[in-house]
Coordinates of C-alpha atoms in Angstrom, one line a residue:
M1 CA 9.7 -34.2 41.3
K2 CA 9.2 -35.3 37.7
N3 CA 12.4 -37.3 37.6
K4 CA 11.6 -38.9 41.0
F5 CA 8.2 -40.0 39.7
N6 CA 9.7 -41.3 36.5
L7 CA 12.3 -43.3 38.4
T8 CA 9.6 -44.8 40.6
I9 CA 7.5 -45.8 37.6
N10 CA 10.4 -47.3 35.9
M11 CA 11.5 -49.3 38.9
M12 CA 7.9 -50.5 39.5
G13 CA 7.6 -51.6 35.9
Y14 CA 11.0 -53.4 36.1
I15 CA 10.0 -55.3 39.3
V16 CA 6.5 -56.3 38.0
S17 CA 8.1 -57.5 34.7
L18 CA 10.3 -59.9 36.8
L19 CA 7.3 -61.0 38.7
V20 CA 5.5 -61.8 35.5
G21 CA 8.5 -64.0 34.6
I22 CA 8.4 -65.9 37.9
S23 CA 4.6 -66.3 38.0
L24 CA 4.5 -67.7 34.4
F25 CA 5.0 -71.1 36.0
L26 CA 3.4 -70.7 39.4
S27 CA 0.1 -68.9 39.4
E28 CA -2.0 -68.3 36.3
K29 CA -4.7 -66.3 38.3
F30 CA -2.2 -64.0 40.0
E31 CA -0.4 -63.4 36.7
N32 CA -3.4 -62.8 34.6
N33 CA -5.6 -60.9 37.1
V34 CA -3.0 -58.9 39.0
L35 CA 0.5 -58.8 37.4
I36 CA -0.3 -58.3 33.7
P37 CA -3.0 -55.6 34.3
L38 CA -0.6 -53.9 36.7
L39 CA 2.3 -54.0 34.3
L40 CA 0.2 -52.6 31.4
L41 CA -1.2 -49.9 33.7
V42 CA 2.3 -48.8 34.8
F43 CA 3.4 -48.9 31.2
V44 CA 0.5 -46.6 30.1
I45 CA 1.3 -44.2 32.9
A46 CA 4.9 -44.1 31.9
M47 CA 3.9 -43.3 28.3
F48 CA 2.4 -40.0 29.4
L49 CA 5.9 -38.6 29.6
K50 CA 7.5 -37.5 26.3
E51 CA 10.9 -38.7 27.3
N52 CA 9.5 -42.2 28.0
R53 CA 7.9 -42.4 24.6
K54 CA 11.2 -41.4 23.0
K55 CA 12.9 -44.2 25.0
L56 CA 10.3 -46.8 23.9
L57 CA 10.8 -45.8 20.2
K58 CA 14.5 -46.1 20.7
N59 CA 14.2 -49.6 22.2
I60 CA 12.0 -51.2 19.6
D61 CA 12.3 -51.9 15.9
I62 CA 9.5 -49.7 14.5
K63 CA 8.7 -51.9 11.4
F64 CA 8.5 -55.1 13.5
S65 CA 6.4 -53.4 16.1
I66 CA 3.9 -52.3 13.4
V67 CA 3.8 -55.9 12.0
L68 CA 3.2 -57.1 15.6
L69 CA 0.3 -54.7 16.2
L70 CA -1.3 -55.6 12.9
F71 CA -1.0 -59.3 13.7
V72 CA -2.7 -58.7 17.1
F73 CA -5.5 -56.3 16.1
V74 CA -6.5 -57.4 12.6
P75 CA -8.2 -60.6 14.0
F76 CA -10.4 -58.4 16.2
V77 CA -11.4 -56.4 13.2
I78 CA -12.2 -59.6 11.3
A79 CA -14.3 -60.9 14.2
Y80 CA -16.1 -57.5 14.6
F81 CA -17.3 -57.5 11.0
D82 CA -18.0 -61.2 11.0
G83 CA -20.6 -61.5 13.8
G84 CA -18.9 -59.7 16.6
I85 CA -15.7 -59.9 18.7
D86 CA -17.3 -62.4 21.1
T87 CA -17.9 -64.9 18.3
R88 CA -14.3 -66.1 18.7
L89 CA -13.6 -67.8 22.0
D90 CA -10.6 -65.9 23.4
S91 CA -8.6 -62.8 23.3
Y92 CA -5.3 -64.3 24.5
I93 CA -3.5 -63.0 21.5
L94 CA -3.5 -59.5 23.2
R95 CA -0.8 -60.9 25.6
F96 CA 1.6 -60.4 22.7
L97 CA 1.4 -56.7 23.7
L98 CA 3.6 -57.5 26.7
F99 CA 6.4 -57.0 24.2
F100 CA 6.1 -53.3 24.6
P101 CA 6.4 -52.9 28.4
F102 CA 9.2 -55.5 28.4
A103 CA 11.0 -53.5 25.7
F104 CA 10.6 -50.3 27.7
F105 CA 11.3 -51.4 31.3
L106 CA 14.0 -54.0 30.4
S107 CA 16.2 -51.9 28.1
S108 CA 19.6 -53.3 29.0
T109 CA 21.1 -56.7 28.5
R110 CA 21.5 -57.1 32.3
K111 CA 17.8 -56.6 32.7
V112 CA 16.9 -59.0 29.9
L113 CA 19.0 -61.6 31.6
N114 CA 17.3 -60.9 34.9
L115 CA 13.9 -61.5 33.3
L116 CA 15.2 -64.9 32.0
K117 CA 16.6 -65.6 35.5
A118 CA 13.2 -64.8 37.0
C119 CA 11.6 -67.3 34.5
L120 CA 14.2 -69.9 35.5
F121 CA 13.5 -69.3 39.2
G122 CA 9.8 -70.0 38.7
G123 CA 10.7 -72.9 36.4
T124 CA 13.0 -74.5 38.9
I125 CA 10.4 -74.4 41.6
I126 CA 7.8 -76.1 39.4
S127 CA 10.4 -78.6 38.3
I128 CA 11.1 -79.6 41.9
L129 CA 7.4 -80.0 42.5
A130 CA 7.2 -82.1 39.3
I131 CA 10.0 -84.4 40.6
F132 CA 7.9 -85.0 43.7
D133 CA 4.9 -85.8 41.5
F134 CA 7.1 -88.2 39.5
I135 CA 8.2 -90.0 42.6
K136 CA 4.7 -90.2 44.1
N137 CA 3.2 -91.6 40.9
Y138 CA 6.2 -93.6 39.7
N139 CA 4.5 -97.0 39.7
A140 CA 1.7 -95.8 37.5
W141 CA 4.2 -93.9 35.3
A142 CA 6.5 -97.0 34.9
H143 CA 3.6 -99.4 34.1
P144 CA 1.3 -97.7 31.5
I145 CA -1.9 -99.5 30.6
G146 CA -2.6 -99.8 26.9
A147 CA -2.1 -96.5 25.1
Y148 CA -2.6 -94.5 28.3
Y149 CA 0.8 -93.1 29.5
P150 CA 0.8 -91.0 32.8
R151 CA 3.0 -88.0 32.3
V152 CA 4.9 -85.7 34.7
T153 CA 4.0 -82.1 35.6
A154 CA 3.1 -79.7 38.4
I155 CA 0.6 -76.8 38.3
L156 CA 0.7 -76.6 34.5
T157 CA -1.0 -79.1 32.2
V158 CA 1.2 -81.9 31.1
Q159 CA 1.7 -80.5 27.6
D160 CA 2.3 -76.9 28.7
F161 CA 4.8 -78.2 31.2
A162 CA 6.6 -80.1 28.4
N163 CA 6.6 -77.2 25.9
I164 CA 7.8 -74.6 28.4
M165 CA 10.5 -76.9 30.0
C166 CA 11.8 -77.6 26.4
I167 CA 12.3 -73.9 26.0
V168 CA 13.9 -73.5 29.4
L169 CA 16.3 -76.4 28.5
L170 CA 17.4 -74.8 25.2
F171 CA 18.2 -71.6 26.9
L172 CA 20.2 -73.4 29.6
L173 CA 22.2 -75.4 27.0
S174 CA 22.9 -72.2 25.1
F175 CA 24.3 -70.5 28.2
L176 CA 26.1 -73.6 29.2
F177 CA 28.0 -73.8 25.9
F178 CA 28.3 -70.2 24.8
Y179 CA 28.4 -67.9 27.9
K180 CA 31.8 -67.1 29.4
N181 CA 32.4 -65.1 32.6
G182 CA 35.6 -63.1 32.8
N183 CA 36.3 -64.5 36.3
N184 CA 37.5 -68.1 35.8
K185 CA 36.4 -69.3 39.2
K186 CA 33.0 -67.7 38.8
N187 CA 32.7 -69.0 35.3
M188 CA 33.3 -72.6 36.6
I189 CA 30.6 -72.3 39.2
I190 CA 28.2 -70.9 36.7
K191 CA 29.0 -73.7 34.2
I192 CA 28.5 -76.4 36.9
C193 CA 25.1 -74.9 38.0
L194 CA 24.0 -74.7 34.3
A195 CA 25.1 -78.3 33.7
I196 CA 23.2 -79.5 36.8
L197 CA 20.0 -77.6 35.9
S198 CA 20.2 -78.7 32.2
A199 CA 20.5 -82.4 33.3
F200 CA 17.6 -81.9 35.7
I201 CA 15.3 -80.3 33.2
L202 CA 16.3 -82.8 30.5
F203 CA 15.3 -85.6 32.8
L204 CA 11.9 -84.0 33.3
V205 CA 11.4 -83.4 29.6
I206 CA 12.2 -87.1 28.9
V207 CA 9.9 -88.6 31.6
N208 CA 7.1 -86.2 30.6
R209 CA 6.9 -88.3 27.4
S210 CA 5.8 -85.6 25.0
K211 CA 6.3 -86.9 21.5
M212 CA 6.3 -83.5 19.9
V213 CA 8.8 -82.1 22.4
Y214 CA 11.2 -85.0 21.5
I215 CA 10.7 -84.1 17.9
C216 CA 11.4 -80.4 18.3
L217 CA 14.4 -81.0 20.5
I218 CA 16.3 -82.9 17.8
P219 CA 16.8 -80.1 15.3
T220 CA 17.3 -77.4 17.9
I221 CA 19.9 -79.3 19.9
L222 CA 21.6 -80.3 16.6
Y223 CA 21.8 -76.6 15.8
I224 CA 23.4 -75.8 19.1
L225 CA 26.0 -78.6 18.5
Y226 CA 26.5 -77.2 15.0
K227 CA 27.3 -73.7 16.4
I228 CA 29.7 -75.3 18.9
R229 CA 31.6 -77.3 16.2
K230 CA 30.2 -78.7 13.0
R231 CA 31.5 -82.2 13.5
Y232 CA 29.5 -82.5 16.7
V233 CA 26.3 -82.7 14.6
L234 CA 27.2 -86.3 13.6
I235 CA 28.0 -87.2 17.2
G236 CA 24.6 -85.7 18.2
I237 CA 22.8 -87.8 15.6
L238 CA 24.5 -90.9 16.8
I239 CA 23.6 -90.1 20.4
C240 CA 19.9 -89.5 19.5
F241 CA 19.9 -92.9 17.6
G242 CA 21.6 -94.8 20.4
G243 CA 19.7 -93.0 23.1
Y244 CA 16.4 -94.3 21.7
F245 CA 17.5 -97.8 22.4
A246 CA 18.8 -96.9 25.9
L247 CA 15.4 -95.5 26.9
P248 CA 13.2 -97.6 29.2
S249 CA 10.3 -99.3 27.4
S250 CA 7.9 -97.1 29.3
I251 CA 9.2 -94.2 27.2
S252 CA 10.3 -95.7 23.9
S253 CA 7.1 -97.7 23.6
R254 CA 5.1 -94.4 23.4
L255 CA 7.3 -93.2 20.5
Q256 CA 5.9 -95.9 18.2
Y257 CA 2.6 -94.0 18.1
I258 CA 4.3 -91.3 16.1
V259 CA 3.9 -93.8 13.2
N260 CA 1.2 -96.1 14.6
Y261 CA -1.0 -93.2 15.4
K262 CA -4.3 -95.0 15.0
N263 CA -3.5 -97.1 18.0
D264 CA -3.1 -94.1 20.2
P265 CA -6.1 -91.9 21.0
S266 CA -3.9 -88.8 21.6
S267 CA -2.3 -89.1 18.1
N268 CA -5.4 -90.3 16.3
L269 CA -7.5 -87.5 17.7
R270 CA -5.1 -85.0 16.2
V271 CA -5.4 -86.5 12.8
I272 CA -9.3 -86.4 13.1
F273 CA -9.2 -82.8 14.2
W274 CA -6.9 -81.8 11.3
E275 CA -9.1 -83.6 8.8
T276 CA -12.2 -81.9 10.3
G277 CA -10.4 -78.5 10.3
I278 CA -9.4 -78.8 6.6
E279 CA -13.0 -79.6 5.7
A280 CA -14.2 -76.6 7.7
F281 CA -11.6 -74.3 6.0
K282 CA -13.0 -75.3 2.6
Q283 CA -16.4 -74.1 3.7
K284 CA -15.3 -70.6 5.0
P285 CA -11.8 -69.8 3.8
L286 CA -11.9 -66.0 3.7
L287 CA -12.8 -64.7 7.2
G288 CA -13.0 -67.9 9.1
W289 CA -15.7 -69.4 11.4
Q290 CA -17.7 -68.2 14.4
A291 CA -17.1 -70.5 17.3
E292 CA -20.7 -71.8 17.7
D293 CA -21.0 -72.5 14.0
R294 CA -17.8 -74.4 13.9
K295 CA -18.7 -76.4 17.0
Q296 CA -21.8 -77.6 15.2
F297 CA -19.9 -78.2 12.0
N298 CA -17.4 -80.3 13.9
L299 CA -20.0 -82.4 15.7
D300 CA -21.8 -83.0 12.4
Y301 CA -18.6 -84.0 10.6
Y302 CA -17.6 -86.4 13.4
E303 CA -20.9 -88.1 13.0
K304 CA -20.6 -88.1 9.2
I305 CA -17.2 -89.9 9.3
G306 CA -18.3 -92.2 12.1
V307 CA -16.0 -91.0 14.9
K308 CA -18.3 -89.0 17.1
D309 CA -18.5 -91.6 19.9
Y310 CA -14.7 -92.0 19.7
V311 CA -14.1 -88.2 20.1
Y312 CA -16.5 -88.0 23.0
K313 CA -15.1 -91.0 24.8
N314 CA -11.4 -90.0 24.4
F315 CA -11.7 -86.2 24.5
L316 CA -15.0 -84.3 24.9
D317 CA -16.4 -86.3 27.8
K318 CA -13.4 -85.2 29.9
L319 CA -13.2 -81.6 28.6
S320 CA -16.7 -80.6 27.4
E321 CA -17.0 -77.8 30.1
W322 CA -14.5 -75.7 28.1
P323 CA -16.0 -74.4 24.8
I324 CA -12.6 -74.3 23.1
Y325 CA -12.3 -78.0 23.0
Y326 CA -15.3 -78.3 20.7
V327 CA -13.4 -76.4 18.1
H328 CA -9.9 -77.6 19.0
T329 CA -7.7 -78.5 16.1
H330 CA -4.4 -79.3 18.0
N331 CA -2.6 -77.2 15.4
A332 CA -2.0 -73.5 16.1
Y333 CA -1.9 -72.5 12.4
L334 CA -4.9 -74.5 11.4
Q335 CA -6.8 -73.1 14.4
F336 CA -5.8 -69.5 13.5
I337 CA -6.9 -69.8 9.8
L338 CA -10.2 -71.3 10.9
D339 CA -10.8 -68.5 13.3
Y340 CA -9.8 -65.6 11.1
G341 CA -9.6 -67.0 7.6
I342 CA -7.0 -66.3 4.9
V343 CA -7.1 -62.6 5.7
G344 CA -6.1 -63.1 9.3
F345 CA -3.6 -65.8 8.4
A346 CA -1.8 -63.5 6.0
F347 CA -0.8 -61.3 8.9
L348 CA 0.3 -64.3 10.9
V349 CA 2.6 -65.2 8.0
I350 CA 3.9 -61.7 7.7
F351 CA 4.6 -61.7 11.5
F352 CA 6.5 -65.0 11.2
V353 CA 8.5 -63.9 8.2
S354 CA 9.5 -60.7 10.2
I355 CA 10.7 -62.9 13.0
L356 CA 12.6 -65.1 10.6
I357 CA 14.3 -62.1 9.0
K358 CA 15.4 -60.8 12.4
A359 CA 16.6 -64.2 13.5
I360 CA 18.7 -64.7 10.3
G361 CA 20.1 -61.1 10.5
I362 CA 21.4 -61.6 14.1
N363 CA 24.8 -63.3 14.1
F364 CA 26.9 -62.4 17.1
S365 CA 28.1 -66.0 17.1
K366 CA 29.9 -65.5 13.8
D367 CA 32.5 -63.3 15.5
R368 CA 32.8 -64.9 19.0
E369 CA 36.1 -63.3 19.8
N370 CA 34.8 -59.8 19.5
S371 CA 31.2 -60.3 20.7
D372 CA 29.8 -60.3 24.2
S373 CA 29.3 -63.9 25.2
R374 CA 26.0 -63.0 26.8
L375 CA 24.6 -61.9 23.4
I376 CA 25.9 -65.0 21.7
A377 CA 24.2 -67.2 24.3
L378 CA 21.0 -65.1 24.0
E379 CA 21.2 -65.4 20.2
I380 CA 21.5 -69.2 20.1
G381 CA 18.9 -69.6 22.9
T382 CA 16.4 -67.3 21.2
K383 CA 16.7 -68.8 17.8
T384 CA 16.4 -72.4 19.0
T385 CA 13.5 -71.6 21.4
L386 CA 11.6 -69.7 18.7
A387 CA 12.1 -72.7 16.4
A388 CA 10.9 -75.1 19.1
W389 CA 7.8 -72.9 19.8
I390 CA 6.9 -72.9 16.1
I391 CA 7.3 -76.6 15.8
Q392 CA 5.3 -77.2 18.9
G393 CA 2.5 -75.3 17.3
T394 CA 2.0 -78.0 14.7
T395 CA 0.3 -80.2 17.4
D396 CA -0.9 -77.6 19.9
I397 CA -2.8 -74.4 19.7
N398 CA -0.1 -72.1 21.0
L399 CA -1.9 -69.0 19.7
N400 CA -4.8 -69.8 22.0
N401 CA -2.8 -70.7 25.0
K402 CA -2.0 -68.0 27.7
Y403 CA 1.2 -69.6 28.8
M404 CA 2.6 -70.1 25.4
I405 CA 1.7 -66.6 24.2
I406 CA 3.4 -65.0 27.2
T407 CA 6.4 -67.2 26.6
S408 CA 6.5 -66.1 22.9
A409 CA 6.1 -62.5 23.9
I410 CA 9.3 -62.9 26.0
L411 CA 11.1 -64.5 23.1
I412 CA 10.3 -61.9 20.6
F413 CA 11.2 -59.2 23.1
V414 CA 14.6 -60.8 23.5
L415 CA 14.9 -61.1 19.7
N416 CA 14.1 -57.3 19.4
H417 CA 16.8 -56.6 22.0
L418 CA 19.4 -58.6 20.1
W419 CA 18.3 -56.8 16.8
K420 CA 18.8 -53.4 18.4
K421 CA 22.2 -54.5 19.7
K422 CA 23.1 -55.6 16.2
I423 CA 22.1 -52.3 14.7
K424 CA 24.0 -50.4 17.4
A425 CA 27.2 -52.5 16.8
E426 CA 27.0 -51.9 13.0
K427 CA 26.7 -48.1 13.5
G428 CA 29.7 -48.2 15.8
K429 CA 32.0 -49.8 13.2

């Protein structure tokens, strides 16, 4: 009876985990209000059994898990002693805790890959919808007016779509170049499917016109080329350089605003927010700001430097119904240090250093002949996507974004799986 109950709980957790992957792209409300609470509930029930607790401890790296827990909960302690937990605007960081049910219910490489396939399934559906959106609004997309460039998406915001599709693309490329199936015929079919999907997603990423995604794709794709063969890096650089001139003006003209940022409200606002954030940090560096206090500080500072009307016209008039936008910095790391000060930021740094140590330590690609090609593809995909996620955080508040936190929880779960595989392989030698 006990074993049957445990099997049922494990199967339920596995299925719900896959549904979380699918719904990441398709339904925020269903995912956040139904699937995530259900997954956490099933996980808690599973943990009542001693054998399941042992399994969890076996599946996770203990030191990394402690660092993750400190990173998640210390901000709440800071907020509690600095005015109350509700003085910071969201608790999305708790979604990093999905790492634990993923690590428990998806303990094998096959199940890890099934989660990524579930994410790809949801991503493919939303990509097809985005293509219809692109076709429908092509005339407006192809003929931007001034600094306003219509962008392509479906369901997600344009920037969330670009960021997540960038991550999907890097995983697709990693499996395209590094995965090998033992059956030659099946391997060819898989490669063709991966190539078609990669081209499809790349097209959507390009026409989305996210400047930051273009920037983060350059080093990550060059890394993939480096792992294939070192001399391909030069070819990749030449393709990037030549590709810029091959792009239609409706895309290449927007790239000029990376340099001429003052002519583009999207770029100029970021610079204004960063300057304001730095000034706010100087005022309260240790424990950060309460949201209402920082909102007032920001509005006063905008008026002081003469940009208040500009900020309202190009940003707040459109988004003022959401409190987060009054304290928005468009930089995940600046946002975090302003919310939780140097104390909270120290745990973010420790968390990132732990991720870096794990990523550097995993190197299945060094011995390709004797390594499982699935692990090699997962290694390259996880390293590049984590790098992309971190780069994206320089112009977006990824640590205050539900989609991006769930995405990062999946990435660090895969990283943990690879780390445990590495430890197991070393013990087997």
